Amino acid sequence: MAFTLYALIQTAILLTNAVAVLHEERFLSKIGWGADQGIGGFGDEPGIKAQLLNLIRSVRTVMRVPLIAVNSVCIVLLLLFG
Amino acid sequence: FSQYPHLLPLMRNPSADISGPSPLFEDTSTGSPPGGHRGQDKGPVNYPGQSLLSDPMSNLAMAYGSSLATQGKEMMDKNLDRFIPISKLKYYFAVDTLYVGKKLGLLVFPYMHQNWEVSYQQDTPVAPRFDINAPDLYIPVMGFITYVLVAGLALGTQNRFTPEILGMQASSALVWLIIEVLATLLSLYLVTVNTDLTTIDLVAFSGYKYVGMIMGVLSGLLFGRTGYYLSLLWCCLSIFVFMIRTLRLKILSEAAAEGVLVRGAKNQLRMYLTMAIAAAQPVFMYWLTFHLVR
């Protein structure tokens, strides 16, 4: 399989966009993955599900603004160069 | 030229050069530009180096340019150090021939080695030169480059070689390496392992499989498909054992690393993670080389 670095960047952007589009109250809460449903006690270390929810929430918070910029750049480049 | 005292030593040498051989051109250090142009007619033709150095304006320009370059280099070093920790990288390249030889032997035959712990020296890991268990980046980098070259060689023997595929092989292998390191980082984060494995350590461990891949492809070139499969099998097994024994000490808890069977979901998960990371190596080794040997 011939991968290029460009394909990797494309995959990364698409995956990050996919995570950023998950809606908090329409989708994540419905399937029990909401931001307030994952955190257990402060005792033992969190399990995999709690870590995953944490990851999704932090990706959505952190990557919102940079994704706007990156997507705009992608749109412009794809319009210009096909 | 009293305003450029620091340039005087520079300009003294060129004038000494001029007075040696024949004075083919006039001394233009005080002349006006039109007189200077006339006098330098024969200069560039016969002594191009001297005319360049003797002209004080170009001297000045050279000195200014070199000071600008030094400034720019300092600024770039300072900024680059924020993104890529260069001092930490230097630790990974502090190797010598003996270490490389022993490490290569360990990668191919890890079954006799007893002590897999990384020795520390006041909280910092010892440089790879002094400890064979420490990860380094020299072997992975060299292995990667050699793999690309050997892939080109293998494709050349089958008349499938074009210069573009060298770049394609390199970027393909690099992309798989990045994917593997990211997947390992993600799974380490999800399992909440308190480990001192850095990202560069993971890159180093993932890069050790290039040694096995190179050996597989080379024996495939020499002995055909049987040779390729046999040596690939041997190297896959060795890398599997090597990774398990190395990662066991870093990921599992102390008790489990001793060999005592510690029950509990946490340790079981960590054991599965170690085995998954180690099992991914042979898969990648096969995936990245099978199209090279026909």
Coordinates of C-alpha atoms in Angstrom, one line a residue:
Chain A
M1 CA 0.0 0.0 0.0
A2 CA 1.6 3.2 -1.1
F3 CA 1.0 5.8 1.5
T4 CA 2.2 9.4 1.1
L5 CA 2.6 11.9 3.9
Y6 CA -0.2 13.9 2.2
A7 CA -2.5 10.9 2.7
L8 CA -1.6 10.9 6.4
I9 CA -2.3 14.6 6.8
Q10 CA -5.6 14.1 5.0
T11 CA -6.5 11.2 7.3
A12 CA -5.6 13.2 10.4
I13 CA -7.7 16.1 9.3
L14 CA -10.7 13.9 8.5
L15 CA -10.5 12.0 11.8
T16 CA -10.2 15.2 13.8
N17 CA -13.1 16.7 12.0
A18 CA -15.1 13.6 12.7
V19 CA -14.4 13.8 16.4
A20 CA -15.2 17.5 16.5
V21 CA -18.6 17.1 14.8
L22 CA -20.0 14.8 17.5
H23 CA -22.8 16.8 19.2
E24 CA -22.8 16.9 22.9
E25 CA -26.5 16.8 23.8
R26 CA -28.0 15.3 20.7
F27 CA -25.7 12.3 20.4
L28 CA -23.2 11.7 23.1
S29 CA -25.6 12.0 26.0
K30 CA -28.1 9.7 24.2
I31 CA -25.6 6.9 24.1
G32 CA -24.2 7.5 27.5
W33 CA -21.0 9.1 26.4
G34 CA -21.7 12.6 27.7
A35 CA -19.1 14.7 29.3
D36 CA -20.7 14.5 32.7
Q37 CA -21.4 10.8 32.6
G38 CA -18.0 9.4 32.3
I39 CA -16.1 10.6 35.3
G40 CA -16.4 8.2 38.2
G41 CA -15.0 8.8 41.6
F42 CA -11.6 10.1 42.4
G43 CA -10.4 6.8 43.8
D44 CA -8.9 4.4 41.4
E45 CA -7.6 5.4 38.1
P46 CA -10.3 5.8 35.5
G47 CA -11.1 2.9 33.2
I48 CA -10.9 2.9 29.5
K49 CA -14.3 4.3 28.9
A50 CA -13.6 7.3 31.1
Q51 CA -10.3 8.0 29.4
L52 CA -12.0 7.7 26.0
L53 CA -14.7 10.2 27.0
N54 CA -12.1 12.5 28.4
L55 CA -10.1 12.3 25.2
I56 CA -13.2 13.1 23.0
R57 CA -14.1 16.0 25.2
S58 CA -10.6 17.5 25.2
V59 CA -10.2 17.0 21.5
R60 CA -13.4 18.8 20.9
T61 CA -12.5 21.7 23.2
V62 CA -8.9 22.1 22.0
M63 CA -9.2 21.6 18.3
R64 CA -12.3 23.7 17.6
V65 CA -10.5 26.9 16.6
P66 CA -7.5 25.4 14.9
L67 CA -9.8 23.1 12.9
I68 CA -11.6 26.2 11.5
A69 CA -8.3 27.5 10.2
V70 CA -7.1 24.2 8.9
N71 CA -10.3 23.5 7.1
S72 CA -10.4 26.9 5.5
V73 CA -6.8 26.4 4.2
C74 CA -7.9 23.0 2.9
I75 CA -10.9 24.4 1.1
V76 CA -8.9 27.2 -0.5
L77 CA -6.1 24.7 -1.6
L78 CA -8.6 22.2 -3.0
L79 CA -10.4 24.9 -4.9
L80 CA -7.2 26.2 -6.4
F81 CA -5.5 22.9 -7.1
G82 CA -8.2 20.3 -7.4
Chain B
F1 CA 38.0 53.5 7.4
S2 CA 38.2 54.5 11.0
Q3 CA 34.5 53.7 11.5
Y4 CA 35.1 50.1 10.7
P5 CA 37.9 49.2 13.0
H6 CA 36.7 45.5 13.3
L7 CA 37.1 45.1 9.6
L8 CA 40.7 46.3 9.5
P9 CA 42.2 42.8 10.2
L10 CA 40.1 41.4 7.3
M11 CA 41.3 44.0 4.9
R12 CA 44.9 43.7 5.9
N13 CA 45.3 40.2 4.4
P14 CA 44.0 41.0 1.0
S15 CA 46.3 43.9 0.6
A16 CA 49.3 41.6 1.5
D17 CA 48.1 39.3 -1.3
I18 CA 48.1 42.1 -3.8
S19 CA 51.6 43.3 -3.2
G20 CA 53.0 39.7 -3.6
P21 CA 52.3 39.0 -7.3
S22 CA 52.4 41.7 -9.9
P23 CA 50.2 44.7 -9.2
L24 CA 47.9 44.1 -12.2
F25 CA 45.4 46.6 -10.9
E26 CA 45.6 49.8 -8.9
D27 CA 44.9 49.9 -5.3
T28 CA 41.3 50.9 -5.3
S29 CA 40.9 51.2 -1.5
T30 CA 40.7 55.0 -1.8
G31 CA 39.7 55.4 -5.4
S32 CA 36.3 56.7 -6.5
P33 CA 34.0 54.1 -8.2
P34 CA 34.7 55.1 -11.8
G35 CA 38.4 55.0 -11.3
G36 CA 37.9 51.7 -9.4
H37 CA 36.0 50.2 -12.3
R38 CA 38.7 51.1 -14.8
G39 CA 41.5 49.8 -12.7
Q40 CA 39.8 46.5 -12.1
D41 CA 39.6 45.5 -15.8
K42 CA 42.2 42.8 -15.7
G43 CA 41.6 41.9 -12.2
P44 CA 38.6 39.6 -12.5
V45 CA 40.2 37.9 -15.5
N46 CA 43.5 36.9 -14.0
Y47 CA 43.1 36.9 -10.2
P48 CA 39.4 36.6 -9.6
G49 CA 39.8 35.6 -6.0
Q50 CA 42.0 38.4 -5.1
S51 CA 39.9 41.1 -6.8
L52 CA 36.9 39.8 -4.8
L53 CA 38.8 40.0 -1.5
S54 CA 40.6 43.2 -2.2
D55 CA 37.5 45.3 -2.8
P56 CA 36.7 46.7 0.6
M57 CA 33.1 47.1 -0.2
S58 CA 32.7 43.4 -0.9
N59 CA 34.7 42.7 2.2
L60 CA 32.3 44.8 4.2
A61 CA 29.4 43.0 2.6
M62 CA 31.0 39.6 3.4
A63 CA 31.6 40.5 7.0
Y64 CA 28.0 41.9 7.4
G65 CA 26.6 38.9 5.7
S66 CA 28.5 36.5 8.0
S67 CA 27.4 38.4 11.1
L68 CA 23.8 38.3 9.8
A69 CA 24.1 34.6 9.2
T70 CA 25.4 33.9 12.7
Q71 CA 22.5 35.9 14.2
G72 CA 20.0 34.1 12.1
K73 CA 21.5 30.7 13.0
E74 CA 21.2 31.6 16.7
M75 CA 17.6 32.7 16.4
M76 CA 16.7 29.5 14.5
D77 CA 18.5 27.3 17.0
K78 CA 16.6 28.9 19.8
N79 CA 13.2 28.6 18.1
L80 CA 13.9 25.1 16.9
D81 CA 14.7 23.9 20.4
R82 CA 11.2 24.8 21.4
F83 CA 9.7 22.3 18.9
I84 CA 12.2 19.6 18.6
P85 CA 14.2 19.0 21.8
I86 CA 17.7 18.8 20.3
S87 CA 19.5 18.2 23.5
K88 CA 17.3 15.2 24.3
L89 CA 17.9 13.9 20.8
K90 CA 21.6 14.1 21.3
Y91 CA 21.3 11.5 24.1
Y92 CA 19.8 9.0 21.7
F93 CA 22.7 9.3 19.3
A94 CA 25.5 8.9 21.9
V95 CA 26.5 5.5 20.7
D96 CA 29.7 3.8 19.8
T97 CA 30.6 0.8 17.6
L98 CA 30.6 -1.7 20.4
Y99 CA 27.1 -0.7 21.5
V100 CA 25.8 -0.9 17.9
G101 CA 27.3 -4.3 17.4
K102 CA 26.0 -5.7 20.7
K103 CA 22.5 -4.2 20.1
L104 CA 22.3 -5.7 16.6
G105 CA 23.2 -9.1 18.0
L106 CA 20.6 -8.6 20.7
L107 CA 17.9 -7.8 18.1
V108 CA 18.6 -10.9 16.2
F109 CA 19.2 -13.2 19.2
P110 CA 17.6 -12.0 22.4
Y111 CA 17.2 -15.4 24.0
M112 CA 20.4 -15.5 26.1
H113 CA 20.3 -12.0 27.5
Q114 CA 19.4 -12.0 31.2
N115 CA 19.3 -8.5 32.5
W116 CA 17.0 -6.2 30.6
E117 CA 16.8 -3.3 33.0
V118 CA 17.9 0.2 31.9
S119 CA 20.5 1.5 34.4
Y120 CA 20.0 4.9 35.8
Q121 CA 22.5 7.5 37.1
Q122 CA 20.9 9.8 39.6
D123 CA 17.5 9.8 38.0
T124 CA 18.6 10.2 34.4
P125 CA 19.1 7.2 32.1
V126 CA 22.6 6.4 31.3
A127 CA 23.7 7.1 27.7
P128 CA 23.4 4.2 25.3
R129 CA 27.1 4.0 25.0
F130 CA 27.3 2.5 28.5
D131 CA 24.1 0.5 28.7
I132 CA 23.0 -2.0 26.1
N133 CA 19.4 -1.9 27.2
A134 CA 18.9 1.8 26.6
P135 CA 17.0 2.7 23.4
D136 CA 18.9 4.7 20.8
L137 CA 17.9 6.4 17.6
Y138 CA 21.0 5.6 15.6
I139 CA 20.1 2.1 14.6
P140 CA 16.5 3.0 13.7
V141 CA 17.6 5.9 11.5
M142 CA 20.3 3.9 9.8
G143 CA 18.0 0.9 9.5
F144 CA 15.3 3.1 7.8
I145 CA 17.8 4.5 5.2
T146 CA 19.2 1.1 4.6
Y147 CA 15.7 -0.4 4.2
V148 CA 14.9 2.2 1.5
L149 CA 18.1 1.4 -0.3
V150 CA 17.7 -2.3 -0.1
A151 CA 14.1 -1.9 -1.3
G152 CA 15.4 -0.1 -4.3
L153 CA 18.0 -2.8 -4.9
A154 CA 15.4 -5.5 -4.6
L155 CA 13.1 -3.8 -7.1
G156 CA 16.0 -3.2 -9.4
T157 CA 16.7 -6.9 -9.6
Q158 CA 13.2 -7.4 -10.8
N159 CA 13.3 -4.6 -13.3
R160 CA 10.7 -2.6 -11.5
F161 CA 12.9 0.2 -10.4
T162 CA 12.3 3.9 -11.1
P163 CA 13.8 6.7 -9.0
E164 CA 10.3 7.7 -7.9
I165 CA 9.6 4.5 -6.0
L166 CA 12.6 5.2 -3.7
G167 CA 10.7 8.2 -2.4
M168 CA 7.4 6.3 -2.3
Q169 CA 9.0 3.5 -0.3
A170 CA 10.5 6.0 2.1
S171 CA 7.3 8.0 2.7
S172 CA 5.3 4.8 2.9
A173 CA 7.5 3.3 5.6
L174 CA 7.6 6.7 7.4
V175 CA 3.8 6.9 7.4
W176 CA 3.4 3.5 8.8
L177 CA 5.9 4.3 11.5
I178 CA 4.0 7.5 12.4
I179 CA 0.7 5.6 12.5
E180 CA 2.2 2.9 14.7
V181 CA 3.7 5.4 17.1
L182 CA 0.4 7.3 17.3
A183 CA -1.5 4.1 17.9
T184 CA 0.9 3.1 20.6
L185 CA 0.6 6.5 22.3
L186 CA -3.2 6.4 22.1
S187 CA -3.4 2.9 23.7
L188 CA -0.9 3.9 26.4
Y189 CA -3.0 6.9 27.2
L190 CA -6.2 4.8 27.3
V191 CA -4.8 2.2 29.6
T192 CA -3.4 4.9 32.0
V193 CA 0.0 3.5 32.3
N194 CA 2.4 5.4 34.5
T195 CA 5.5 4.9 32.5
D196 CA 8.5 6.9 31.6
L197 CA 8.4 5.9 28.0
T198 CA 8.8 9.0 25.9
T199 CA 7.6 9.5 22.4
I200 CA 11.2 9.2 21.1
D201 CA 11.6 5.9 23.0
L202 CA 8.5 4.6 21.1
V203 CA 10.0 5.8 17.8
A204 CA 13.2 4.0 18.7
F205 CA 11.5 0.7 19.6
S206 CA 9.3 0.9 16.5
G207 CA 12.4 1.5 14.4
Y208 CA 14.2 -1.6 15.6
K209 CA 12.2 -3.8 13.2
Y210 CA 13.9 -2.3 10.2
V211 CA 16.9 -4.5 11.1
G212 CA 14.9 -7.7 10.7
M213 CA 13.2 -6.4 7.5
I214 CA 16.6 -5.7 5.9
M215 CA 17.9 -9.1 6.8
G216 CA 14.7 -10.7 5.4
V217 CA 14.9 -8.9 2.1
L218 CA 18.6 -9.5 1.7
S219 CA 18.3 -13.2 2.3
G220 CA 15.3 -13.2 -0.1
L221 CA 17.6 -11.7 -2.7
L222 CA 20.3 -14.2 -2.1
F223 CA 18.3 -17.4 -1.5
G224 CA 14.9 -16.8 -3.1
R225 CA 11.6 -17.0 -1.4
T226 CA 12.4 -19.8 1.0
G227 CA 15.4 -17.8 2.3
Y228 CA 13.1 -14.8 2.7
Y229 CA 10.5 -16.6 4.7
L230 CA 12.9 -18.4 6.9
S231 CA 14.9 -15.4 7.9
L232 CA 11.8 -13.3 8.2
L233 CA 10.3 -15.9 10.6
W234 CA 13.5 -15.9 12.7
C235 CA 13.6 -12.1 12.8
C236 CA 9.9 -11.8 13.6
L237 CA 10.3 -14.2 16.5
S238 CA 13.4 -12.3 17.8
I239 CA 11.7 -8.9 17.6
F240 CA 8.6 -10.3 19.3
V241 CA 10.7 -11.6 22.2
F242 CA 12.8 -8.5 22.3
M243 CA 9.9 -6.2 22.5
I244 CA 8.1 -8.2 25.1
R245 CA 11.1 -8.4 27.4
T246 CA 11.9 -4.7 27.0
L247 CA 8.4 -3.4 27.3
R248 CA 7.5 -5.7 30.2
L249 CA 9.8 -3.7 32.4
K250 CA 8.4 -0.4 31.4
I251 CA 4.7 -1.0 31.2
L252 CA 3.9 -3.6 33.7
S253 CA 4.0 -3.0 37.4
E254 CA 7.0 -4.0 39.4
A255 CA 5.6 -7.3 40.8
A256 CA 4.4 -8.5 37.4
A257 CA 7.7 -7.7 35.8
E258 CA 9.5 -10.0 38.2
G259 CA 7.6 -12.9 36.7
V260 CA 5.2 -13.3 39.5
L261 CA 1.6 -13.8 38.2
V262 CA -0.3 -10.9 39.5
R263 CA -4.0 -11.1 39.0
G264 CA -6.2 -8.2 38.5
A265 CA -7.8 -6.5 35.5
K266 CA -5.2 -3.7 35.4
N267 CA -2.2 -5.9 35.0
Q268 CA -4.0 -8.2 32.6
L269 CA -4.8 -5.2 30.4
R270 CA -1.2 -4.0 30.5
M271 CA 0.0 -7.5 29.5
Y272 CA -2.4 -7.5 26.6
L273 CA -1.2 -4.1 25.5
T274 CA 2.5 -5.2 25.7
M275 CA 1.7 -8.3 23.6
A276 CA -0.3 -6.3 21.1
I277 CA 2.5 -3.8 20.6
A278 CA 5.0 -6.7 20.2
A279 CA 2.7 -8.6 17.9
A280 CA 2.3 -5.5 15.6
Q281 CA 6.0 -5.6 14.8
P282 CA 6.0 -8.9 12.8
V283 CA 2.8 -7.8 11.0
F284 CA 4.5 -4.6 9.9
M285 CA 7.7 -6.4 9.0
Y286 CA 5.8 -8.7 6.7
W287 CA 3.6 -6.0 5.3
L288 CA 6.4 -3.7 4.4
T289 CA 8.6 -6.3 2.7
F290 CA 6.5 -9.0 1.0
H291 CA 6.0 -6.9 -2.1
L292 CA 9.8 -6.6 -2.5
V293 CA 10.5 -10.3 -2.9
R294 CA 9.0 -12.2 -5.7

